[in-house]
CSV table of C-alpha atoms and ligand atoms in Angstrom, one decimal:
chain,number,residue,atom,x,y,z
A,1,MET,CA,16.5,-7.9,-4.3
A,2,THR,CA,18.0,-7.3,-7.8
A,3,GLU,CA,16.2,-5.3,-10.6
A,4,LEU,CA,15.8,-8.4,-12.5
A,5,THR,CA,14.3,-10.5,-9.5
A,6,THR,CA,11.8,-7.6,-9.1
A,7,ILE,CA,10.6,-7.9,-12.6
A,8,LEU,CA,10.5,-11.6,-12.6
A,9,THR,CA,8.4,-11.4,-9.2
A,10,ALA,CA,5.6,-9.4,-11.0
A,11,PRO,CA,2.5,-11.0,-9.9
A,12,HIS,CA,1.0,-11.2,-13.4
A,13,LEU,CA,4.0,-13.2,-14.9
A,14,ALA,CA,3.6,-16.9,-15.5
A,15,PRO,CA,6.6,-19.1,-15.3
A,16,ALA,CA,7.0,-19.2,-19.0
A,17,ASP,CA,7.2,-15.5,-19.2
A,18,GLN,CA,9.8,-15.4,-16.5
A,19,GLU,CA,12.0,-17.8,-18.6
A,20,LEU,CA,11.3,-15.7,-21.8
A,21,ILE,CA,12.6,-12.3,-19.5
A,22,ARG,CA,15.4,-14.5,-18.2
A,23,GLN,CA,16.8,-15.3,-21.6
A,24,ALA,CA,16.2,-12.0,-22.8
A,25,TYR,CA,18.4,-10.7,-19.9
A,26,THR,CA,21.0,-13.2,-20.6
A,27,LEU,CA,21.6,-12.0,-24.3
A,28,ALA,CA,21.2,-8.3,-23.2
A,29,LEU,CA,24.0,-8.7,-20.3
A,30,LYS,CA,26.3,-10.3,-22.7
A,31,ALA,CA,25.8,-8.0,-25.6
A,32,HIS,CA,26.3,-4.8,-23.4
A,33,GLY,CA,28.9,-6.2,-21.6
A,34,GLY,CA,31.7,-3.5,-20.4
A,35,GLN,CA,29.5,-0.8,-21.9
A,36,LYS,CA,28.8,2.0,-19.4
A,37,ARG,CA,26.1,4.8,-19.0
A,38,PHE,CA,26.7,8.5,-18.5
A,39,SER,CA,26.5,7.6,-14.7
A,40,GLY,CA,29.1,5.4,-14.9
A,41,GLU,CA,26.9,2.4,-14.1
A,42,ASP,CA,26.7,-0.6,-16.2
A,43,TYR,CA,24.8,-0.3,-19.4
A,44,ILE,CA,22.5,-3.2,-18.5
A,45,SER,CA,20.9,-1.2,-15.5
A,46,HIS,CA,19.2,1.0,-18.0
A,47,PRO,CA,17.2,-1.5,-20.2
A,48,LEU,CA,16.6,-3.3,-16.8
A,49,ALA,CA,15.1,-0.1,-15.5
A,50,VAL,CA,12.8,0.4,-18.3
A,51,ALA,CA,11.8,-3.2,-18.2
A,52,SER,CA,11.0,-2.7,-14.7
A,53,ILE,CA,8.8,0.4,-15.2
A,54,LEU,CA,6.9,-1.7,-17.7
A,55,ALA,CA,6.4,-4.6,-15.4
A,56,GLU,CA,5.0,-2.2,-12.8
A,57,LEU,CA,2.3,-1.2,-15.6
A,58,ARG,CA,1.5,-4.9,-15.8
A,59,ALA,CA,3.3,-5.2,-19.4
A,60,ASP,CA,2.8,-8.4,-21.1
A,61,ALA,CA,6.1,-10.7,-21.2
A,62,GLU,CA,6.9,-9.8,-24.7
A,63,THR,CA,6.8,-6.1,-24.0
A,64,ILE,CA,9.3,-6.6,-21.0
A,65,ALA,CA,11.8,-8.8,-23.0
A,66,ALA,CA,11.6,-6.5,-25.7
A,67,ALA,CA,12.4,-3.6,-23.3
A,68,ILE,CA,15.3,-5.5,-21.9
A,69,LEU,CA,16.6,-5.9,-25.6
A,70,HIS,CA,15.8,-2.4,-26.8
A,71,ASP,CA,19.2,-0.9,-27.1
A,72,THR,CA,21.0,-4.2,-28.4
A,73,VAL,CA,20.4,-3.8,-32.2
A,74,GLU,CA,21.4,0.1,-32.1
A,75,ASP,CA,24.5,-0.2,-29.5
A,76,THR,CA,25.7,-3.8,-29.9
A,77,ALA,CA,26.6,-6.4,-32.5
A,78,ILE,CA,23.4,-8.2,-31.9
A,79,THR,CA,21.3,-8.0,-35.2
A,80,LEU,CA,17.5,-8.0,-35.7
A,81,GLY,CA,17.8,-11.4,-37.5
A,82,GLU,CA,19.2,-13.0,-34.5
A,83,ILE,CA,16.6,-11.5,-32.0
A,84,GLU,CA,14.0,-13.0,-34.5
A,85,LYS,CA,15.5,-16.4,-34.7
A,86,LYS,CA,15.7,-16.7,-30.6
A,87,PHE,CA,12.6,-14.5,-29.5
A,88,GLY,CA,10.3,-14.8,-32.5
A,89,LYS,CA,8.7,-12.1,-34.7
A,90,ASN,CA,6.9,-10.2,-32.3
A,91,ILE,CA,9.5,-9.2,-30.0
A,92,ALA,CA,11.8,-8.5,-33.1
A,93,PHE,CA,9.0,-6.1,-34.3
A,94,LEU,CA,8.9,-4.3,-30.9
A,95,VAL,CA,12.7,-3.9,-30.7
A,96,ASP,CA,12.8,-2.8,-34.2
A,97,GLY,CA,10.1,-0.2,-33.7
A,98,VAL,CA,11.8,1.3,-30.6
A,99,THR,CA,15.3,1.3,-32.2
A,100,LYS,CA,13.8,3.3,-35.3
A,101,LEU,CA,12.2,5.7,-32.9
A,102,GLY,CA,15.5,6.1,-30.4
A,103,LYS,CA,17.9,6.6,-33.6
A,104,LEU,CA,16.9,10.1,-34.1
A,105,LYS,CA,16.7,11.1,-30.4
A,106,TYR,CA,19.6,13.6,-30.3
A,107,GLN,CA,19.1,15.6,-33.7
A,108,GLY,CA,18.0,18.7,-34.8
A,109,LEU,CA,14.3,19.8,-35.2
A,110,GLU,CA,14.0,18.6,-38.7
A,111,ARG,CA,14.9,15.4,-37.5
A,112,HIS,CA,12.8,15.3,-34.7
A,113,VAL,CA,9.8,15.8,-36.6
A,114,GLU,CA,10.7,12.8,-38.6
A,115,SER,CA,11.1,10.6,-35.7
A,116,LEU,CA,7.7,11.7,-34.5
A,117,ARG,CA,6.2,10.5,-37.7
A,118,LYS,CA,7.8,7.2,-37.4
A,119,LEU,CA,6.9,7.2,-33.8
A,120,PHE,CA,3.2,7.5,-34.9
A,121,VAL,CA,3.6,4.9,-37.8
A,122,ALA,CA,4.7,2.6,-35.6
A,123,MET,CA,2.1,3.4,-33.0
A,124,ALA,CA,-0.7,2.4,-35.4
A,125,LYS,CA,1.0,-1.2,-35.8
A,126,ASP,CA,1.5,-1.7,-32.2
A,127,LEU,CA,1.1,0.4,-29.3
A,128,ARG,CA,3.6,-1.3,-27.1
A,129,VAL,CA,6.3,0.3,-29.0
A,130,ILE,CA,5.3,3.7,-27.7
A,131,LEU,CA,4.9,2.2,-24.0
A,132,ILE,CA,8.6,0.9,-24.4
A,133,ARG,CA,9.8,4.4,-25.9
A,134,LEU,CA,8.0,6.3,-22.7
A,135,ALA,CA,9.4,4.2,-20.2
A,136,ASP,CA,12.7,4.4,-21.9
A,137,ARG,CA,12.3,8.3,-21.7
A,138,LEU,CA,11.3,8.2,-18.1
A,139,HIS,CA,14.7,6.4,-16.9
A,140,ASN,CA,16.5,8.7,-19.2
A,141,MET,CA,15.0,11.6,-17.4
A,142,ARG,CA,15.7,9.9,-14.0
A,143,THR,CA,19.1,9.9,-15.1
A,144,LEU,CA,19.5,13.1,-16.6
A,145,ALA,CA,22.0,14.6,-14.1
A,146,TYR,CA,24.6,12.4,-15.7
A,147,VAL,CA,23.9,14.0,-19.0
A,148,PRO,CA,26.0,16.8,-20.5
A,149,LYS,CA,24.4,20.1,-19.0
A,150,GLU,CA,23.9,21.8,-22.4
A,151,LYS,CA,21.5,18.9,-23.7
A,152,GLN,CA,19.6,18.6,-20.2
A,153,ARG,CA,17.0,21.7,-20.9
A,154,ARG,CA,16.1,20.3,-24.4
A,155,ILE,CA,15.6,17.1,-23.5
A,156,ALA,CA,13.2,18.1,-20.4
A,157,ILE,CA,11.4,20.4,-22.7
A,158,GLU,CA,11.0,17.7,-25.3
A,159,THR,CA,9.9,15.5,-22.6
A,160,LEU,CA,7.0,17.9,-21.3
A,161,GLU,CA,5.9,18.9,-24.9
A,162,ILE,CA,5.8,15.6,-26.7
A,163,TYR,CA,6.2,12.8,-24.5
A,164,ALA,CA,4.3,13.7,-21.3
A,165,PRO,CA,1.0,14.4,-23.6
A,166,LEU,CA,1.5,11.2,-25.3
A,167,ALA,CA,1.2,9.4,-21.9
A,168,ASN,CA,-1.7,11.4,-21.1
A,169,ARG,CA,-3.6,10.7,-24.4
A,170,LEU,CA,-3.0,6.9,-23.8
A,171,GLY,CA,-4.4,7.6,-20.4
A,172,ILE,CA,-1.3,6.2,-18.5
A,173,TRP,CA,-1.5,9.0,-15.9
A,174,LYS,CA,1.4,7.7,-13.7
A,175,LEU,CA,3.5,7.7,-16.5
A,176,LYS,CA,2.5,11.3,-17.4
A,177,GLY,CA,3.0,12.5,-13.8
A,178,GLN,CA,6.3,10.7,-13.5
A,179,LEU,CA,7.8,12.0,-16.7
A,180,GLU,CA,6.6,15.6,-16.1
A,181,ASP,CA,8.0,15.8,-12.4
A,182,ALA,CA,11.2,14.3,-13.8
A,183,ALA,CA,11.7,16.9,-16.4
A,184,PHE,CA,10.2,20.0,-14.4
A,185,PRO,CA,13.3,20.8,-12.6
A,186,TYR,CA,15.6,20.9,-15.7
A,187,ALA,CA,13.1,22.5,-17.9
A,188,TYR,CA,12.1,25.4,-15.7
A,189,PRO,CA,14.3,25.4,-12.8
A,190,GLU,CA,13.4,28.6,-11.2
A,191,GLU,CA,9.9,27.7,-11.2
A,192,TYR,CA,10.5,24.2,-9.8
A,193,LEU,CA,12.1,25.9,-6.8
A,194,ALA,CA,9.1,28.5,-6.5
A,195,VAL,CA,6.6,25.4,-6.5
A,196,MET,CA,8.6,23.3,-4.0
A,197,ARG,CA,8.7,26.2,-1.6
A,198,LEU,CA,5.1,26.7,-1.9
A,199,ARG,CA,4.1,23.0,-1.5
A,200,LYS,CA,6.5,22.9,1.9
A,201,THR,CA,4.3,25.8,3.4
A,202,LYS,CA,1.2,24.1,2.9
A,203,GLY,CA,1.7,20.4,2.5
A,204,LYS,CA,2.4,19.5,6.2
A,205,GLU,CA,-0.7,21.1,7.5
A,206,SER,CA,-2.9,19.5,4.9
A,207,VAL,CA,-1.7,15.8,5.4
A,208,LYS,CA,-2.2,16.4,9.1
A,209,ARG,CA,-5.9,16.9,8.3
A,210,LEU,CA,-6.1,13.9,6.1
A,211,GLU,CA,-5.0,11.8,8.7
A,212,LYS,CA,-7.6,12.8,10.9
A,213,ILE,CA,-10.3,12.3,8.5
A,214,TYR,CA,-8.9,9.1,7.4
A,215,ARG,CA,-9.6,7.7,10.8
A,216,THR,CA,-13.0,8.9,11.3
A,217,LEU,CA,-13.9,8.0,7.6
A,218,SER,CA,-12.4,4.4,7.9
A,219,ARG,CA,-14.6,3.6,10.9
A,220,GLU,CA,-17.8,5.0,9.6
A,221,LEU,CA,-17.4,3.1,6.3
A,222,VAL,CA,-16.9,-0.2,8.3
A,223,ASN,CA,-20.0,0.5,10.5
A,224,GLN,CA,-21.8,1.0,7.1
A,225,GLY,CA,-20.9,-2.3,6.1
A,226,LEU,CA,-18.2,-1.3,3.2
A,227,LYS,CA,-15.6,-3.3,4.9
A,228,THR,CA,-13.7,-3.6,1.5
A,229,ALA,CA,-12.9,0.0,0.9
A,230,GLN,CA,-9.3,1.0,0.8
A,231,ILE,CA,-8.2,4.4,1.6
A,232,ASP,CA,-5.0,6.1,0.7
A,233,TYR,CA,-3.6,9.4,0.2
A,234,ARG,CA,-2.2,11.2,-3.0
A,235,VAL,CA,-0.2,14.3,-3.1
A,236,LYS,CA,-0.6,16.1,-6.3
A,237,TYR,CA,2.1,15.8,-8.9
A,238,LEU,CA,4.5,18.9,-8.8
A,239,TYR,CA,4.5,20.1,-12.4
A,240,SER,CA,1.0,19.4,-12.5
A,241,LEU,CA,0.5,21.7,-9.3
A,242,TYR,CA,2.5,24.3,-11.2
A,243,GLN,CA,0.3,24.4,-14.1
A,244,LYS,CA,-2.6,24.8,-11.6
A,245,LEU,CA,-1.0,27.4,-9.8
A,246,LYS,CA,-0.2,29.4,-12.9
A,247,ARG,CA,-4.0,29.5,-13.4
A,248,HIS,CA,-4.7,30.9,-10.1
A,249,HIS,CA,-1.9,33.6,-9.8
A,250,MET,CA,0.6,31.2,-8.2
A,251,ASP,CA,-1.9,31.6,-4.9
A,252,ILE,CA,-1.4,28.4,-3.1
A,253,ASN,CA,-4.7,29.0,-1.1
A,254,GLN,CA,-6.5,28.5,-4.1
A,255,ILE,CA,-5.6,25.0,-4.6
A,256,TYR,CA,-8.0,22.7,-2.9
A,257,ASP,CA,-6.4,19.3,-4.2
A,258,LEU,CA,-2.8,19.9,-3.0
A,259,SER,CA,-3.3,16.4,-1.5
A,260,ALA,CA,-6.6,14.3,-1.5
A,261,LEU,CA,-7.8,11.4,0.5
A,262,ARG,CA,-8.7,8.6,-2.3
A,263,VAL,CA,-11.4,6.0,-1.2
A,264,ILE,CA,-11.6,3.1,-3.6
A,265,VAL,CA,-14.6,1.0,-3.0
A,266,PRO,CA,-16.0,-2.3,-4.9
A,267,THR,CA,-18.8,-1.1,-6.8
A,268,LEU,CA,-20.2,1.9,-8.9
A,269,PRO,CA,-23.4,2.4,-6.5
A,270,ASP,CA,-21.0,2.1,-3.3
A,271,CYS,CA,-19.2,5.2,-4.6
A,272,TYR,CA,-22.5,7.2,-4.2
A,273,GLN,CA,-23.3,5.5,-1.0
A,274,THR,CA,-19.7,6.6,0.2
A,275,LEU,CA,-20.4,10.1,-0.9
A,276,GLY,CA,-23.5,10.4,1.2
A,277,LEU,CA,-21.6,9.1,4.3
A,278,VAL,CA,-18.8,11.8,3.6
A,279,HIS,CA,-21.2,14.8,3.3
A,280,THR,CA,-23.1,13.6,6.4
A,281,LEU,CA,-19.9,13.7,8.4
A,282,TRP,CA,-18.4,16.7,7.2
A,283,LYS,CA,-20.2,19.9,5.2
A,284,PRO,CA,-19.1,19.9,1.7
A,285,VAL,CA,-17.7,23.0,0.4
A,286,PRO,CA,-20.1,24.6,-2.0
A,287,GLY,CA,-19.3,24.2,-5.8
A,288,ARG,CA,-16.6,21.8,-5.1
A,289,LEU,CA,-18.3,18.4,-5.8
A,290,LYS,CA,-17.4,17.1,-9.1
A,291,ASP,CA,-19.1,14.0,-10.5
A,292,TYR,CA,-16.8,12.7,-13.1
A,293,ILE,CA,-18.7,9.4,-12.9
A,294,ALA,CA,-21.4,10.6,-14.7
A,295,HIS,CA,-19.4,13.0,-16.6
A,296,PRO,CA,-15.9,11.5,-17.4
A,297,LYS,CA,-13.0,13.9,-18.1
A,298,MET,CA,-12.2,14.5,-21.7
A,299,ASN,CA,-9.2,11.7,-21.1
A,300,GLY,CA,-11.8,9.2,-19.8
A,301,TYR,CA,-11.1,9.7,-16.2
A,302,GLN,CA,-13.6,8.7,-13.7
A,303,SER,CA,-14.1,9.6,-10.0
A,304,ILE,CA,-16.3,11.7,-7.7
A,305,HIS,CA,-14.2,14.6,-6.1
A,306,THR,CA,-15.7,16.8,-3.1
A,307,THR,CA,-14.2,19.1,-0.8
A,308,VAL,CA,-15.4,19.3,2.6
A,309,PHE,CA,-14.9,21.5,5.8
A,310,THR,CA,-12.9,19.5,8.4
A,311,GLY,CA,-14.1,21.4,11.3
A,312,ASP,CA,-10.8,23.1,12.2
A,313,GLY,CA,-11.1,26.1,9.8
A,314,GLY,CA,-9.4,24.1,6.9
A,315,THR,CA,-10.6,22.0,4.0
A,316,ALA,CA,-9.9,18.5,2.6
A,317,GLU,CA,-10.4,16.8,-0.9
A,318,ILE,CA,-11.9,13.6,-1.2
A,319,GLN,CA,-11.9,11.3,-4.5
A,320,ILE,CA,-14.0,8.3,-4.5
A,321,ARG,CA,-14.1,5.8,-7.3
A,322,SER,CA,-14.6,2.0,-7.9
A,323,GLU,CA,-12.0,-0.4,-8.1
A,324,SER,CA,-12.4,-0.9,-12.0
A,325,MET,CA,-12.2,3.1,-12.2
A,326,HIS,CA,-9.2,2.9,-10.1
A,327,GLU,CA,-7.6,0.3,-12.4
A,328,ALA,CA,-8.1,2.4,-15.5
A,329,ALA,CA,-6.8,5.6,-13.8
A,330,GLU,CA,-3.6,3.6,-12.9
A,331,TYR,CA,-2.9,1.9,-16.0
A,332,GLY,CA,-4.9,3.7,-18.7
A,333,LEU,CA,-4.9,2.3,-21.9
A,334,ALA,CA,-2.2,0.0,-20.9
A,335,SER,CA,-4.7,-1.8,-18.7
A,336,HIS,CA,-6.8,-2.7,-22.3
A,337,LEU,CA,-3.8,-3.5,-24.2
A,338,PHE,CA,-2.2,-6.3,-22.4
A,339,TYR,CA,-5.5,-7.8,-20.9
A,340,ASP,CA,-8.7,-8.7,-22.4
A,341,GLU,CA,-12.1,-8.2,-20.6
A,342,SER,CA,-11.7,-11.2,-18.5
A,343,GLY,CA,-8.4,-10.0,-17.4
A,344,LYS,CA,-6.4,-12.8,-19.2
A,345,PRO,CA,-3.4,-11.6,-21.0
A,346,ARG,CA,-3.8,-10.6,-24.7
A,347,ASN,CA,-1.7,-12.8,-27.1
A,348,GLY,CA,0.5,-10.0,-28.2
A,349,GLY,CA,-2.0,-9.0,-30.7
A,350,PRO,CA,-1.4,-5.4,-32.1
A,351,LEU,CA,-4.4,-3.4,-31.1
A,352,GLY,CA,-7.0,-6.1,-32.0
A,353,PRO,CA,-10.3,-5.3,-29.9
A,354,THR,CA,-8.7,-2.1,-28.4
A,355,ARG,CA,-9.0,-0.7,-32.1
A,356,LYS,CA,-12.3,1.2,-30.9
A,357,LYS,CA,-10.7,2.9,-28.0
A,358,VAL,CA,-7.8,4.4,-30.3
A,359,ALA,CA,-10.0,5.7,-33.1
A,360,TRP,CA,-8.4,8.9,-32.6
A,361,LEU,CA,-5.0,7.0,-33.7
A,362,GLN,CA,-6.5,6.0,-37.0
A,363,ASP,CA,-7.7,9.4,-37.5
A,364,LEU,CA,-4.0,10.8,-36.7
A,365,ILE,CA,-2.3,8.2,-39.1
A,366,GLU,CA,-4.8,9.2,-41.8
A,367,TRP,CA,-4.0,12.8,-41.3
A,368,GLN,CA,-0.3,12.6,-40.9
A,369,LYS,CA,-0.2,10.7,-44.2
A,370,GLN,CA,-1.8,13.9,-45.8
A,371,ILE,CA,0.7,16.3,-44.6
A,372,GLU,CA,3.4,16.9,-46.9
A,373,GLU,CA,5.9,19.3,-45.2
A,374,SER,CA,7.5,18.5,-42.1
A,375,GLY,CA,7.7,22.0,-41.0
A,376,GLN,CA,3.9,22.1,-40.9
A,377,PHE,CA,3.9,18.8,-39.2
A,378,LEU,CA,5.0,19.6,-35.9
A,379,THR,CA,2.9,22.7,-35.7
A,380,GLU,CA,0.0,20.7,-36.7
A,381,LEU,CA,0.8,18.2,-34.3
A,382,LYS,CA,0.7,20.3,-31.4
A,383,THR,CA,-2.6,22.2,-32.3
A,384,ASP,CA,-4.5,19.2,-33.6
A,385,PHE,CA,-3.2,16.0,-31.8
A,386,PHE,CA,-2.0,17.2,-28.2
A,387,GLU,CA,-4.8,19.5,-27.7
A,388,ASP,CA,-7.7,18.2,-25.8
A,389,ARG,CA,-10.3,16.1,-27.4
A,390,ILE,CA,-14.1,16.5,-26.5
A,391,PHE,CA,-16.7,13.9,-26.0
A,392,VAL,CA,-20.1,14.2,-27.3
A,393,PHE,CA,-23.0,12.1,-27.5
A,394,THR,CA,-25.4,10.6,-30.1
A,395,PRO,CA,-29.1,10.7,-29.6
A,396,LYS,CA,-28.7,7.2,-28.7
A,397,GLY,CA,-26.0,8.0,-26.0
A,398,ASP,CA,-23.0,6.5,-27.9
A,399,VAL,CA,-19.9,8.3,-27.3
A,400,ILE,CA,-18.1,10.1,-30.2
A,401,GLU,CA,-14.6,11.7,-29.7
A,402,LEU,CA,-13.5,14.6,-31.7
A,403,PRO,CA,-10.8,17.2,-31.5
A,404,LYS,CA,-11.7,20.5,-29.8
A,405,GLY,CA,-13.2,23.0,-32.1
A,406,ALA,CA,-14.9,20.2,-34.3
A,407,THR,CA,-18.1,21.3,-35.8
A,408,ALA,CA,-21.6,19.7,-36.2
A,409,LEU,CA,-20.4,18.9,-39.6
A,410,ASP,CA,-17.3,16.9,-38.3
A,411,PHE,CA,-19.8,15.0,-36.0
A,412,ALA,CA,-21.9,14.3,-38.9
A,413,TYR,CA,-19.0,12.8,-40.8
A,414,ALA,CA,-17.6,10.8,-37.5
A,415,ILE,CA,-20.9,9.0,-37.7
A,416,HIS,CA,-20.9,8.0,-41.3
A,417,SER,CA,-19.5,9.5,-44.6
A,418,ASP,CA,-23.4,9.2,-45.9
A,419,VAL,CA,-24.4,11.0,-43.0
A,420,GLY,CA,-22.0,13.7,-43.7
A,421,ASN,CA,-22.5,14.0,-47.2
A,422,HIS,CA,-26.1,14.3,-46.7
A,423,ALA,CA,-26.3,16.5,-43.6
A,424,ALA,CA,-29.1,19.1,-43.6
A,425,GLN,CA,-29.7,20.0,-40.2
A,426,ALA,CA,-28.0,19.7,-36.9
A,427,THR,CA,-29.6,20.1,-33.4
A,428,VAL,CA,-27.5,20.6,-30.1
A,429,ASN,CA,-29.2,19.9,-27.0
A,430,GLY,CA,-32.3,20.1,-28.5
A,431,LYS,CA,-31.8,23.5,-30.3
A,432,PHE,CA,-31.3,24.0,-34.3
A,433,VAL,CA,-28.0,25.1,-34.8
A,434,ALA,CA,-25.6,26.0,-38.1
A,435,MET,CA,-23.4,23.1,-39.0
A,436,ASP,CA,-20.4,25.2,-38.4
A,437,THR,CA,-21.1,25.4,-35.0
A,438,GLN,CA,-18.2,24.4,-32.8
A,439,LEU,CA,-19.1,21.5,-30.1
A,440,LYS,CA,-18.5,21.6,-26.5
A,441,ASN,CA,-18.0,18.6,-24.2
A,442,HIS,CA,-20.8,16.6,-23.7
A,443,ASP,CA,-22.9,18.4,-26.1
A,444,LEU,CA,-25.9,16.1,-27.4
A,445,VAL,CA,-26.0,16.2,-31.3
A,446,ARG,CA,-28.6,15.1,-33.9
A,447,ILE,CA,-27.9,15.4,-37.4
A,448,GLU,CA,-30.8,15.1,-40.0
A,449,THR,CA,-30.1,14.1,-43.5
A,450,LYS,CA,-31.8,14.8,-46.8
A,451,LYS,CA,-31.2,13.2,-50.2
A,452,THR,CA,-30.9,16.7,-51.8
A,453,ALA,CA,-28.4,17.7,-49.6
A,454,HIS,CA,-24.5,17.4,-50.4
A,455,PRO,CA,-21.0,18.6,-49.8
A,456,SER,CA,-20.0,22.0,-51.4
A,457,PRO,CA,-16.5,23.5,-51.4
A,458,LYS,CA,-17.4,25.9,-48.6
A,459,TRP,CA,-17.8,22.9,-46.4
A,460,LEU,CA,-13.9,22.3,-46.3
A,461,ALA,CA,-13.9,25.6,-44.3
A,462,ILE,CA,-16.0,24.4,-41.7
A,463,VAL,CA,-14.5,21.1,-40.6
A,464,ARG,CA,-11.8,20.3,-38.3
A,465,THR,CA,-10.9,16.6,-38.7
A,466,SER,CA,-8.9,15.3,-41.6
A,467,MET,CA,-11.6,12.4,-41.9
A,468,ALA,CA,-14.4,15.1,-42.8
A,469,ARG,CA,-11.9,17.0,-45.1
A,470,LYS,CA,-11.2,13.7,-47.2
A,471,HIS,CA,-14.6,12.9,-47.7
A,472,ILE,CA,-16.0,16.1,-48.8
A,473,LYS,CA,-12.6,16.3,-51.1
A,474,ASN,CA,-13.6,12.7,-52.5
A,475,TYR,CA,-17.2,13.7,-53.3
A,476,LEU,CA,-16.2,17.0,-54.8
A,477,GLN,CA,-13.8,15.2,-57.0
A,478,ARG,CA,-16.3,12.5,-57.9
A,479,SER,CA,-19.0,15.1,-58.8
A,480,ILE,CA,-16.7,17.1,-61.1
A,481,LYS,CA,-15.9,13.8,-63.2
A,482,THR,CA,-19.4,13.1,-63.5
B,501,MN,MN1,17.3,3.3,-24.0
């Protein structure tokens, strides 16, 4: 099957979608005619591969068509005007966004900062631009061997530091894992070989064990009436294994989830029923049970992880999740981006109902606008944006997302500017705390307001979010004038 056929036969595409994609292909093929990649392949192989990555993520037809056209404006005689005339405003917008981001790819740091800036501005308008850019990067990583040697390491490190974290923030873990594993050997060749060797010694043994568990568990699940459960293996991504090994003095015996059995069941209650069954069949290793369903990970990941003794001196990790949790884990934000709650494709709407989910993006844009010097931008970008975020709860149980290090006062402003401006007293998990207390993941925070309470210049030193800082500054300026 050709790459184009693979894309066109993606199960989520309708006949009209296929026609649109076919037309994009015809134009791109003609436009790139004669051009070659570093690998010697016809150039069209690249946009097709990018489109194929996106089709696998179940991107909508506009995104796939734009991916096929993504290098035409930059590298061929085709103009943006022609694309708009033939394919409409949305696709032209996407191609333009990707072109602008791509233009700056092989330049110095200063220029790179500028391109990141554009990346984020584009992101606010339509996240699909970012997805195309990430898929573009993934295919470029997969063909990095053909790029001049002196460029390889820099591109690989950039992928690890900028692109993979971005995929992670968007919740597309598959893309994150693939980007990292493609970049790893070029960025840190020695470490890569060391991790490969470690995994080899241990890998076979653990897969054998999983196979045994798999047989027993599938049989027992059927006996319990859970006929629809799916079970598969997942082997840990190599770069992610490396990160974990570094935290455990490179001791592979400390890694419990080198490979894991994944059990996907229809509903949430089935998850706990399955956990009960697993623990009846095999004794759990103490302290290894993690309920990320009740307490999702910071990036929204939900699953139950448990490690059990397999009876032959070894252990195995078992991950249990519902179908919808699995969906979210595989496709991340992409699953919300392209489809509405009923599973119908969204009509190319930039953000729309997903706006709430990506509130952090709005905060990012706000804050990015305020930073004047580009030098500062990259440092702040790394510390503020790519660092993990925390999720804390209001007394009503609403989830508020904040950057790590955010204080009770940041929380108050995140609720509402009025709550922030009149914040008088904070409690965290039922205890009174000072306003500058740094919040931890899953804290329950309550803010009491008083009419008489108001911002002072000192507050600026307490807050961590740009939103809070902006409101405090506004308040202080207003009170000077009056
Ligand atoms: Mn490209």
